[in-house]
Amino acid sequence: MKFRVERDALADAVAWTAKSLPSRPSVPVLAGVMLRVADGRLHVSGFDYEVSNQVDVEVQADADGATLVSGRLLAEITKALPAKPVEIAAVGAHLELVCGSARFTLPTMPVEDYPTLPELPASAGRVDAAVFASAVSQVAIAAGRDETLPMMTGVRLELSGDTLALLATDRYRLAIREITWTPDDPEISVNALVPARTLADTAKTLGPTGGDVTIALASGGAGEGMIGFLGGSKVGGSRRTTSRLLDGQSYPPVRSLFAPSYASEARVTVSALVEVVKRVSLVAEKATPVRLSFSEDGLVVEAGGTEEARASEAMDATFTGESMTIAFNPQYLIEGLAALGAPTAVFSFNDPFKPAVITPADADGAAIPGFRYLIMPIRVGR
């Protein structure tokens, strides 16, 4: 194997592939990235039996072939190379890399020991890459991080006609974003539970490239099923990711947490509220709730800490309904506000002990449909 490639294209491809490699692989070859040259293209791939990544890059090939080399080491090297074309050749049990006056010789691993990457499932449809990336970033923050509850660590994709809904919850909050997409089958009705971290990394990478992302989903889309994503990269070439799905058969009916209507509503400037919550929380220990007191006069944010340390700050807010004090985990509140992607937050409540819903609004206060962030209140004494 011997080829010549642009430094940026190589560094980008290797960095993305190596990012998802296991830090403690069950077998040594899983720490490697496969470099395979065929028909004038370089295929860079990684696989850990759960997630597979593959990038195709156009190269000037002198000889086809394949080699397997440490992914993290190759990523560090390619990132540090000067901005010059890179020449790579497999020589015996080593990989030789030359870029300008820099030369590296790396040991390789047995190609024959590397597992075969899974095939991309059949295409289910296409979605705008930037819109998809935005939706995933909004929702993934609410996914759980407790690996003992794997079902909560995923983002649920609900594919129904031309609507693609993304849901995530860690039992203390719930995020939902609905977007339109172009299904291959207009009558599609499939759900899939995708590991949140994998989905977030994939969407973040494919989002800035423009164009569409193809969502590939095996029929059934549950349990041990597979999902795939296919898109482009910023420096050219195509990228594909496959991931095993989580078992979402018993995913809770979270949509029922939203009330059919709400008795009280408040409109608050997002940036101002985030700053106030951060300031007031300085006196509080981690996860100590902040209290939000809404009235016709506006909003007062309060927190109490140890040794009688307390803080409060008043700010402007438009409120309709009965005066109410409700308490939230400050980190969950800040993350929800940041995910809105809008200048104004609309809070909807029924009472201080039932879930509140935060939705985005424009500068004039008009609601922006598509995203809802539900947050559970915390019971506190005055």
CSV table of C-alpha atoms in Angstrom, one decimal:
chain,number,residue,atom,x,y,z
A,1,MET,CA,0.0,0.0,0.0
A,2,LYS,CA,1.3,3.4,-1.0
A,3,PHE,CA,-0.5,6.7,-1.5
A,4,ARG,CA,-0.2,10.5,-1.3
A,5,VAL,CA,-2.9,12.6,0.4
A,6,GLU,CA,-3.5,16.2,1.6
A,7,ARG,CA,-2.6,16.7,5.2
A,8,ASP,CA,-5.9,18.3,6.3
A,9,ALA,CA,-8.0,15.5,4.8
A,10,LEU,CA,-5.9,12.8,6.4
A,11,ALA,CA,-5.8,14.5,9.8
A,12,ASP,CA,-9.6,15.1,9.8
A,13,ALA,CA,-10.4,11.5,8.8
A,14,VAL,CA,-8.1,9.9,11.3
A,15,ALA,CA,-9.1,12.2,14.2
A,16,TRP,CA,-12.8,11.5,13.6
A,17,THR,CA,-12.3,7.7,13.3
A,18,ALA,CA,-9.9,7.5,16.3
A,19,LYS,CA,-12.2,9.6,18.6
A,20,SER,CA,-14.5,6.7,19.2
A,21,LEU,CA,-11.9,4.0,19.7
A,22,PRO,CA,-11.9,2.3,23.1
A,23,SER,CA,-9.3,3.4,25.5
A,24,ARG,CA,-9.1,-0.1,27.0
A,25,PRO,CA,-9.9,-2.4,24.1
A,26,SER,CA,-10.8,-6.0,24.8
A,27,VAL,CA,-8.3,-7.1,22.1
A,28,PRO,CA,-5.4,-5.0,20.9
A,29,VAL,CA,-6.5,-4.7,17.3
A,30,LEU,CA,-9.6,-2.7,18.3
A,31,ALA,CA,-7.3,0.2,19.2
A,32,GLY,CA,-6.3,0.5,15.6
A,33,VAL,CA,-7.6,2.3,12.6
A,34,MET,CA,-7.7,0.4,9.3
A,35,LEU,CA,-6.2,2.2,6.3
A,36,ARG,CA,-7.4,0.6,3.1
A,37,VAL,CA,-6.6,2.0,-0.4
A,38,ALA,CA,-8.7,0.9,-3.4
A,39,ASP,CA,-9.7,2.6,-6.7
A,40,GLY,CA,-8.0,5.9,-5.8
A,41,ARG,CA,-9.7,6.3,-2.5
A,42,LEU,CA,-8.5,5.8,1.1
A,43,HIS,CA,-11.0,4.2,3.5
A,44,VAL,CA,-10.1,5.0,7.2
A,45,SER,CA,-12.2,2.9,9.6
A,46,GLY,CA,-12.5,2.0,13.2
A,47,PHE,CA,-14.8,-0.5,15.0
A,48,ASP,CA,-15.3,-1.7,18.7
A,49,TYR,CA,-18.1,-4.1,18.0
A,50,GLU,CA,-20.7,-1.5,19.1
A,51,VAL,CA,-19.9,1.5,16.9
A,52,SER,CA,-18.2,1.6,13.5
A,53,ASN,CA,-16.8,4.7,11.8
A,54,GLN,CA,-15.5,5.0,8.2
A,55,VAL,CA,-14.3,7.9,6.2
A,56,ASP,CA,-13.5,7.9,2.5
A,57,VAL,CA,-10.9,10.3,1.2
A,58,GLU,CA,-9.6,10.8,-2.4
A,59,VAL,CA,-5.9,10.1,-2.7
A,60,GLN,CA,-3.2,9.6,-5.3
A,61,ALA,CA,-2.6,5.9,-5.0
A,62,ASP,CA,0.5,4.1,-6.2
A,63,ALA,CA,-0.4,0.7,-4.8
A,64,ASP,CA,-3.6,-0.6,-3.3
A,65,GLY,CA,-3.6,-2.5,0.0
A,66,ALA,CA,-4.5,-2.3,3.7
A,67,THR,CA,-2.7,-1.8,7.0
A,68,LEU,CA,-3.7,-1.5,10.7
A,69,VAL,CA,-2.0,1.0,13.0
A,70,SER,CA,-2.6,2.6,16.4
A,71,GLY,CA,-5.5,5.0,16.0
A,72,ARG,CA,-4.7,7.5,18.7
A,73,LEU,CA,-1.0,7.6,17.9
A,74,LEU,CA,-1.7,8.2,14.2
A,75,ALA,CA,-4.3,10.9,15.1
A,76,GLU,CA,-1.7,12.8,17.2
A,77,ILE,CA,0.9,12.5,14.5
A,78,THR,CA,-1.3,13.7,11.6
A,79,LYS,CA,-2.6,16.6,13.7
A,80,ALA,CA,1.0,17.8,14.4
A,81,LEU,CA,2.2,17.5,10.8
A,82,PRO,CA,3.1,20.6,8.7
A,83,ALA,CA,0.6,21.8,6.1
A,84,LYS,CA,2.1,19.7,3.3
A,85,PRO,CA,1.1,16.6,1.3
A,86,VAL,CA,1.6,13.4,3.2
A,87,GLU,CA,3.1,10.2,1.7
A,88,ILE,CA,2.3,6.9,3.4
A,89,ALA,CA,3.5,3.5,2.6
A,90,ALA,CA,3.2,0.0,4.2
A,91,VAL,CA,6.6,-1.6,4.3
A,92,GLY,CA,6.7,-5.0,5.9
A,93,ALA,CA,5.4,-4.8,9.5
A,94,HIS,CA,5.7,-1.0,9.6
A,95,LEU,CA,3.9,2.1,8.3
A,96,GLU,CA,6.2,4.8,6.9
A,97,LEU,CA,4.8,8.4,6.9
A,98,VAL,CA,6.6,11.3,5.3
A,99,CYS,CA,5.4,14.9,5.4
A,100,GLY,CA,8.0,17.6,4.3
A,101,SER,CA,11.1,16.8,6.3
A,102,ALA,CA,9.2,14.9,9.0
A,103,ARG,CA,9.4,11.1,8.9
A,104,PHE,CA,7.6,8.6,11.1
A,105,THR,CA,7.8,4.8,11.2
A,106,LEU,CA,5.0,3.1,13.1
A,107,PRO,CA,4.5,-0.6,13.9
A,108,THR,CA,1.4,-2.2,12.4
A,109,MET,CA,-1.0,-4.9,13.6
A,110,PRO,CA,-2.2,-8.0,11.8
A,111,VAL,CA,-4.9,-6.9,9.3
A,112,GLU,CA,-6.4,-10.4,9.3
A,113,ASP,CA,-7.2,-10.2,13.0
A,114,TYR,CA,-9.4,-7.1,12.5
A,115,PRO,CA,-13.2,-7.6,12.6
A,116,THR,CA,-15.3,-7.0,9.5
A,117,LEU,CA,-17.2,-3.8,9.7
A,118,PRO,CA,-21.0,-4.2,9.7
A,119,GLU,CA,-22.9,-3.3,6.5
A,120,LEU,CA,-24.9,-0.1,6.5
A,121,PRO,CA,-28.6,-0.9,7.0
A,122,ALA,CA,-31.1,0.0,4.3
A,123,SER,CA,-31.8,3.8,3.9
A,124,ALA,CA,-34.9,5.0,5.8
A,125,GLY,CA,-34.7,8.6,4.6
A,126,ARG,CA,-32.8,11.9,4.6
A,127,VAL,CA,-32.6,14.9,6.9
A,128,ASP,CA,-30.9,18.3,6.7
A,129,ALA,CA,-27.5,17.9,8.3
A,130,ALA,CA,-27.5,21.2,10.2
A,131,VAL,CA,-31.0,20.9,11.4
A,132,PHE,CA,-30.3,17.3,12.6
A,133,ALA,CA,-27.2,18.4,14.4
A,134,SER,CA,-29.0,21.2,16.2
A,135,ALA,CA,-31.8,18.9,17.2
A,136,VAL,CA,-29.5,16.2,18.6
A,137,SER,CA,-27.5,18.8,20.6
A,138,GLN,CA,-30.7,20.2,22.2
A,139,VAL,CA,-32.0,16.7,23.2
A,140,ALA,CA,-28.8,14.8,24.1
A,141,ILE,CA,-28.2,16.9,27.2
A,142,ALA,CA,-31.2,15.3,28.9
A,143,ALA,CA,-30.0,11.7,28.4
A,144,GLY,CA,-28.9,9.8,31.5
A,145,ARG,CA,-25.3,9.0,32.2
A,146,ASP,CA,-25.9,6.1,34.6
A,147,GLU,CA,-24.7,3.0,32.7
A,148,THR,CA,-26.7,0.8,35.1
A,149,LEU,CA,-29.8,2.2,33.4
A,150,PRO,CA,-28.8,1.8,29.8
A,151,MET,CA,-32.2,2.6,28.4
A,152,MET,CA,-32.0,6.2,29.9
A,153,THR,CA,-28.6,6.8,28.2
A,154,GLY,CA,-30.1,6.9,24.8
A,155,VAL,CA,-31.9,9.3,22.5
A,156,ARG,CA,-35.1,7.9,21.2
A,157,LEU,CA,-35.8,8.6,17.5
A,158,GLU,CA,-39.4,8.4,16.5
A,159,LEU,CA,-39.8,8.2,12.7
A,160,SER,CA,-43.4,8.8,11.7
A,161,GLY,CA,-44.3,10.0,8.2
A,162,ASP,CA,-42.3,13.2,7.5
A,163,THR,CA,-41.8,14.0,11.2
A,164,LEU,CA,-38.7,13.0,13.0
A,165,ALA,CA,-39.0,13.3,16.8
A,166,LEU,CA,-36.0,13.1,19.2
A,167,LEU,CA,-36.5,12.4,22.9
A,168,ALA,CA,-34.2,11.9,25.9
A,169,THR,CA,-34.7,11.7,29.6
A,170,ASP,CA,-32.7,10.9,32.8
A,171,ARG,CA,-36.0,10.8,34.9
A,172,TYR,CA,-35.4,14.3,36.2
A,173,ARG,CA,-35.8,16.2,32.9
A,174,LEU,CA,-37.0,15.4,29.4
A,175,ALA,CA,-36.2,17.1,26.1
A,176,ILE,CA,-38.1,16.7,22.9
A,177,ARG,CA,-37.4,18.2,19.5
A,178,GLU,CA,-39.5,17.6,16.4
A,179,ILE,CA,-38.1,18.2,12.9
A,180,THR,CA,-39.2,17.4,9.3
A,181,TRP,CA,-37.3,14.9,7.2
A,182,THR,CA,-37.7,13.1,3.9
A,183,PRO,CA,-38.6,9.4,4.5
A,184,ASP,CA,-38.1,6.8,1.7
A,185,ASP,CA,-41.4,5.3,2.8
A,186,PRO,CA,-44.1,8.0,3.5
A,187,GLU,CA,-45.9,5.6,5.8
A,188,ILE,CA,-42.9,4.8,8.0
A,189,SER,CA,-43.6,4.4,11.7
A,190,VAL,CA,-40.4,3.2,13.5
A,191,ASN,CA,-38.8,3.9,16.8
A,192,ALA,CA,-35.1,3.5,17.6
A,193,LEU,CA,-33.1,4.1,20.8
A,194,VAL,CA,-29.6,5.3,19.9
A,195,PRO,CA,-26.8,5.7,22.5
A,196,ALA,CA,-26.7,9.5,23.2
A,197,ARG,CA,-22.9,9.9,23.1
A,198,THR,CA,-22.6,8.2,19.7
A,199,LEU,CA,-25.5,10.1,18.2
A,200,ALA,CA,-24.1,13.4,19.6
A,201,ASP,CA,-20.6,12.8,18.2
A,202,THR,CA,-22.0,11.8,14.8
A,203,ALA,CA,-24.4,14.7,14.4
A,204,LYS,CA,-21.7,17.2,15.6
A,205,THR,CA,-19.4,16.0,12.9
A,206,LEU,CA,-21.9,15.8,10.1
A,207,GLY,CA,-23.7,19.0,10.9
A,208,PRO,CA,-21.2,21.7,9.7
A,209,THR,CA,-20.8,19.9,6.3
A,210,GLY,CA,-24.1,21.0,4.8
A,211,GLY,CA,-26.2,18.8,2.7
A,212,ASP,CA,-28.2,15.9,4.0
A,213,VAL,CA,-27.6,13.0,6.4
A,214,THR,CA,-29.0,9.7,5.4
A,215,ILE,CA,-30.5,7.7,8.2
A,216,ALA,CA,-30.2,3.9,7.7
A,217,LEU,CA,-32.3,1.7,9.9
A,218,ALA,CA,-32.7,-2.1,9.9
A,219,SER,CA,-36.4,-3.2,9.9
A,220,GLY,CA,-37.8,-3.4,13.4
A,221,GLY,CA,-35.3,-0.9,14.7
A,222,ALA,CA,-35.3,-2.3,18.3
A,223,GLY,CA,-33.3,-4.5,20.6
A,224,GLU,CA,-30.1,-5.7,18.9
A,225,GLY,CA,-30.9,-3.7,15.8
A,226,MET,CA,-28.5,-1.4,14.0
A,227,ILE,CA,-28.7,2.2,12.8
A,228,GLY,CA,-26.5,4.0,10.4
A,229,PHE,CA,-25.7,7.6,9.4
A,230,LEU,CA,-24.2,8.6,6.1
A,231,GLY,CA,-23.0,12.1,5.3
A,232,GLY,CA,-20.1,14.2,4.1
A,233,SER,CA,-17.1,15.8,5.8
A,234,LYS,CA,-15.8,19.4,5.9
A,235,VAL,CA,-12.7,18.6,3.8
A,236,GLY,CA,-14.4,16.3,1.3
A,237,GLY,CA,-15.2,12.6,1.2
A,238,SER,CA,-18.0,10.7,2.8
A,239,ARG,CA,-18.5,9.5,6.4
A,240,ARG,CA,-20.6,6.7,7.7
A,241,THR,CA,-21.3,5.5,11.2
A,242,THR,CA,-23.1,2.5,12.4
A,243,SER,CA,-24.2,1.8,16.0
A,244,ARG,CA,-26.0,-0.9,17.9
A,245,LEU,CA,-29.4,0.2,19.2
A,246,LEU,CA,-30.3,0.1,22.9
A,247,ASP,CA,-33.2,-2.0,23.9
A,248,GLY,CA,-36.1,0.5,23.9
A,249,GLN,CA,-39.0,-1.9,24.1
A,250,SER,CA,-40.0,-0.8,27.6
A,251,TYR,CA,-39.1,2.9,27.1
A,252,PRO,CA,-41.5,4.9,29.4
A,253,PRO,CA,-44.4,6.8,27.9
A,254,VAL,CA,-42.7,10.2,28.6
A,255,ARG,CA,-45.0,12.3,26.4
A,256,SER,CA,-47.7,11.8,29.1
A,257,LEU,CA,-45.7,14.0,31.4
A,258,PHE,CA,-46.8,17.1,29.4
A,259,ALA,CA,-50.1,18.5,30.7
A,260,PRO,CA,-52.8,19.3,28.2
A,261,SER,CA,-52.8,22.9,29.4
A,262,TYR,CA,-51.0,25.2,31.9
A,263,ALA,CA,-52.5,27.7,34.4
A,264,SER,CA,-49.4,30.0,34.6
A,265,GLU,CA,-46.9,31.3,32.1
A,266,ALA,CA,-43.7,33.4,32.4
A,267,ARG,CA,-41.5,34.9,29.8
A,268,VAL,CA,-37.8,35.6,30.7
A,269,THR,CA,-34.7,36.7,28.8
A,270,VAL,CA,-32.5,33.6,28.6
A,271,SER,CA,-29.1,35.2,28.9
A,272,ALA,CA,-30.1,37.3,31.9
A,273,LEU,CA,-31.7,34.3,33.7
A,274,VAL,CA,-28.6,32.1,33.1
A,275,GLU,CA,-26.3,34.8,34.6
A,276,VAL,CA,-28.6,35.3,37.6
A,277,VAL,CA,-28.9,31.6,38.3
A,278,LYS,CA,-25.1,31.2,38.1
A,279,ARG,CA,-24.5,34.1,40.5
A,280,VAL,CA,-27.1,33.1,43.0
A,281,SER,CA,-25.8,29.5,42.9
A,282,LEU,CA,-22.4,30.5,44.2
A,283,VAL,CA,-23.6,30.2,47.8
A,284,ALA,CA,-25.1,26.8,47.2
A,285,GLU,CA,-23.5,23.4,47.2
A,286,LYS,CA,-23.7,21.2,44.2
A,287,ALA,CA,-27.2,20.2,43.2
A,288,THR,CA,-28.7,22.5,45.9
A,289,PRO,CA,-31.9,23.8,44.3
A,290,VAL,CA,-32.5,27.4,43.3
A,291,ARG,CA,-35.9,28.9,44.0
A,292,LEU,CA,-37.7,31.0,41.3
A,293,SER,CA,-40.5,33.2,42.7
A,294,PHE,CA,-42.8,34.5,39.9
A,295,SER,CA,-45.3,37.2,40.4
A,296,GLU,CA,-46.8,40.2,38.6
A,297,ASP,CA,-43.7,42.2,39.8
A,298,GLY,CA,-41.3,39.9,38.0
A,299,LEU,CA,-39.0,37.1,39.1
A,300,VAL,CA,-36.8,36.7,42.2
A,301,VAL,CA,-34.1,33.9,42.1
A,302,GLU,CA,-32.9,32.6,45.5
A,303,ALA,CA,-30.5,30.0,46.9
A,304,GLY,CA,-29.3,29.0,50.3
A,305,GLY,CA,-26.1,27.3,51.2
A,306,THR,CA,-24.3,26.1,54.3
A,307,GLU,CA,-23.6,28.2,57.4
A,308,GLU,CA,-26.6,30.5,56.6
A,309,ALA,CA,-25.1,31.7,53.3
A,310,ARG,CA,-28.0,33.0,51.2
A,311,ALA,CA,-28.4,34.9,47.9
A,312,SER,CA,-31.2,36.4,46.0
A,313,GLU,CA,-31.6,38.6,42.9
A,314,ALA,CA,-34.6,40.2,41.3
A,315,MET,CA,-35.0,40.5,37.5
A,316,ASP,CA,-37.6,41.4,34.9
A,317,ALA,CA,-40.1,38.8,33.8
A,318,THR,CA,-43.6,38.8,32.3
A,319,PHE,CA,-45.9,36.6,34.3
A,320,THR,CA,-49.6,35.6,34.0
A,321,GLY,CA,-51.3,33.5,36.7
A,322,GLU,CA,-51.2,33.0,40.4
A,323,SER,CA,-47.9,34.0,42.1
A,324,MET,CA,-45.7,30.9,42.5
A,325,THR,CA,-42.4,29.7,43.9
A,326,ILE,CA,-40.8,26.7,42.3
A,327,ALA,CA,-37.4,25.1,42.8
A,328,PHE,CA,-35.0,23.4,40.3
A,329,ASN,CA,-31.6,21.8,40.1
A,330,PRO,CA,-29.6,24.8,38.8
A,331,GLN,CA,-27.4,22.8,36.4
A,332,TYR,CA,-30.5,21.2,34.8
A,333,LEU,CA,-32.1,24.6,34.5
A,334,ILE,CA,-29.0,26.3,33.0
A,335,GLU,CA,-28.5,23.4,30.5
A,336,GLY,CA,-32.2,23.6,29.5
A,337,LEU,CA,-32.0,27.3,28.9
A,338,ALA,CA,-28.8,27.0,26.9
A,339,ALA,CA,-30.5,24.4,24.7
A,340,LEU,CA,-33.3,26.7,23.7
A,341,GLY,CA,-31.3,28.5,21.1
A,342,ALA,CA,-33.6,31.5,21.4
A,343,PRO,CA,-33.5,34.9,23.2
A,344,THR,CA,-36.6,34.3,25.4
A,345,ALA,CA,-37.7,31.4,27.5
A,346,VAL,CA,-41.3,30.6,28.1
A,347,PHE,CA,-42.0,28.8,31.4
A,348,SER,CA,-45.4,27.0,31.7
A,349,PHE,CA,-46.6,25.7,35.1
A,350,ASN,CA,-49.6,24.3,36.9
A,351,ASP,CA,-48.2,24.1,40.5
A,352,PRO,CA,-44.9,24.0,42.3
A,353,PHE,CA,-44.8,20.3,42.6
A,354,LYS,CA,-45.6,19.3,39.0
A,355,PRO,CA,-43.2,19.4,36.0
A,356,ALA,CA,-42.6,22.7,34.4
A,357,VAL,CA,-42.1,23.1,30.7
A,358,ILE,CA,-39.6,25.5,29.1
A,359,THR,CA,-40.0,26.4,25.4
A,360,PRO,CA,-38.2,28.9,23.2
A,361,ALA,CA,-39.6,32.2,22.0
A,362,ASP,CA,-38.3,35.0,19.7
A,363,ALA,CA,-37.4,38.5,20.8
A,364,ASP,CA,-41.0,39.6,20.5
A,365,GLY,CA,-42.1,36.8,22.8
A,366,ALA,CA,-43.8,34.6,20.1
A,367,ALA,CA,-43.4,30.9,20.7
A,368,ILE,CA,-41.0,28.9,18.5
A,369,PRO,CA,-42.4,25.4,17.9
A,370,GLY,CA,-40.4,22.2,17.8
A,371,PHE,CA,-38.5,22.1,21.1
A,372,ARG,CA,-39.8,21.4,24.7
A,373,TYR,CA,-37.7,20.9,27.8
A,374,LEU,CA,-39.6,19.5,30.8
A,375,ILE,CA,-37.9,19.8,34.2
A,376,MET,CA,-39.0,18.2,37.5
A,377,PRO,CA,-39.3,20.6,40.4
A,378,ILE,CA,-37.6,20.0,43.8
A,379,ARG,CA,-39.5,20.2,47.0
A,380,VAL,CA,-37.9,22.6,49.4
A,381,GLY,CA,-38.9,24.4,52.6
A,382,ARG,CA,-39.0,28.1,52.9
